XYZ file of C-alpha atoms in Angstrom:
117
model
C -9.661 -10.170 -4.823
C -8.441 -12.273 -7.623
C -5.536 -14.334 -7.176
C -2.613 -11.975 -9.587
C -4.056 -9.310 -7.078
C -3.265 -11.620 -3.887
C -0.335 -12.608 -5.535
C 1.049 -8.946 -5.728
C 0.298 -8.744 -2.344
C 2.681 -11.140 -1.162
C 5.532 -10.069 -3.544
C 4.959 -6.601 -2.265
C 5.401 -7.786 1.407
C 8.391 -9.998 0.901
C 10.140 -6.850 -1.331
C 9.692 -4.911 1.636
C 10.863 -7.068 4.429
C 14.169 -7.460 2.172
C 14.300 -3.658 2.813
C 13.650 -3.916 6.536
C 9.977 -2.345 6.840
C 8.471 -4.853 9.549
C 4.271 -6.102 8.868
C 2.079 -4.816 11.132
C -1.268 -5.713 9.941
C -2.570 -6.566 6.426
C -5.900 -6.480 4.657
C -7.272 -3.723 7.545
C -10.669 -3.216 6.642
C -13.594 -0.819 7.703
C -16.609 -0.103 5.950
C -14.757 3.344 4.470
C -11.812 0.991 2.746
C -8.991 -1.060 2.972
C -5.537 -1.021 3.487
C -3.582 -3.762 1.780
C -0.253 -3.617 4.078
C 0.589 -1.818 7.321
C 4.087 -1.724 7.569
C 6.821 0.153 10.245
C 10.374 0.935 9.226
C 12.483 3.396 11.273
C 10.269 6.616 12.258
C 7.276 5.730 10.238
C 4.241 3.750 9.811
C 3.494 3.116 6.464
C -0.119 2.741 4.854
C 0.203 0.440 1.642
C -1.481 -0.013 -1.287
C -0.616 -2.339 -3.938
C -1.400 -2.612 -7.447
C -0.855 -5.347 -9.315
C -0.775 -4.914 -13.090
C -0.106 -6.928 -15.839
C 2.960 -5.314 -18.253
C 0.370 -4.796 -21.348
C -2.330 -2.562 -18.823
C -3.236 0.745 -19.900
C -1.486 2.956 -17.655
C 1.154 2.837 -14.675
C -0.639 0.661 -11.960
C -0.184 3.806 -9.575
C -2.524 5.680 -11.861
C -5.079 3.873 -10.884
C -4.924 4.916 -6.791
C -6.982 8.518 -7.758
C -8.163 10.864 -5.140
C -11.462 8.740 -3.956
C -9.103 6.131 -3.795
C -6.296 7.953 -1.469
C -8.983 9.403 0.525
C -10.588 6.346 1.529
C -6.491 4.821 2.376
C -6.497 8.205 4.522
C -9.859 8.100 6.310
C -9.371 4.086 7.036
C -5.985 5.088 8.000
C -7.086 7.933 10.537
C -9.086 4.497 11.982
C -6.274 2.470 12.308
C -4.612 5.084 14.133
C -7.340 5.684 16.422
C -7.620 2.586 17.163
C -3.762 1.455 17.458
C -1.886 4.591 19.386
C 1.740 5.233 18.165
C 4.412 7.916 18.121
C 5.494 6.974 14.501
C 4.795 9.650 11.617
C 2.148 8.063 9.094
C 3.187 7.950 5.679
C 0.889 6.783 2.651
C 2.878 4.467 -0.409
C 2.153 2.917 -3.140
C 3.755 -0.446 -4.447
C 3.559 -1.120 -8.222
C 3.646 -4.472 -9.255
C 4.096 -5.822 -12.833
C 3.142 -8.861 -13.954
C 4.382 -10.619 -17.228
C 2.632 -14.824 -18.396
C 1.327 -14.628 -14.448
C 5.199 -14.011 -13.266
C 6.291 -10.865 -11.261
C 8.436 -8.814 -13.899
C 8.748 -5.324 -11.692
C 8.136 -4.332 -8.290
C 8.374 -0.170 -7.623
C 7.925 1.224 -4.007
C 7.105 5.249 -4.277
C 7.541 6.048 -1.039
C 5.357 9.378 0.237
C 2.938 8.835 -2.860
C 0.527 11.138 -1.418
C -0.412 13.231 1.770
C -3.215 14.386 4.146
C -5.001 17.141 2.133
């Protein structure tokens, strides 16, 4: 991961410990994907990615989490939660994170950005 990505990352994590959602894990890996952030806040676990774009990109960082994309976050997901039991209701979000002369300009939480198909 390059270093604006890692960078986003941490931004994303501090935003949303200012809005109470604790870390549980970070980085989860398997060999279908990876979850960036694993975070709980009230009856949820949340599965987090993060995009970190720079202000000029193309399109809307959360453009680029497409269907292969959320599938793989849901199938390492169902892992997780095989692996980690819990009573909280999974939820799958997407942090946007904009990036102006390597300086956070915008950080956008979209809670529920997509579900189990």
């Amino acid at each position: 991961m390059n270093s604006l990505g890692k960078l986003g990352e941490m931004r994303a994590c501090e935003y949303l410990e200012s809005k109470h959602y604790k870390l549980v894990d970070y980085n989860y890996s398997t060999r279908f994907g990876e979850i960036d952030l694993i975070m709980k806040k009230g009856k949820y676990i949340c599965f987090i990615e993060v995009k970190t774009r720079n202000a000029n990109s193309i399109a809307e960082p959360r453009e680029f989490v497409d269907y292969k994309k959320q599938q793989k976050i849901i199938t390492t997901a169902e892992i997780y939660l095989s692996q980690n039991e819990t009573k909280l209701q999974p939820r799958f979000d997407v942090v946007e994170v904009i990036c102006q002369n390597n300086s956070i300009k915008s950080i956008k939480h979209l809670e529920n950005a997509f579900e189990l198909y």
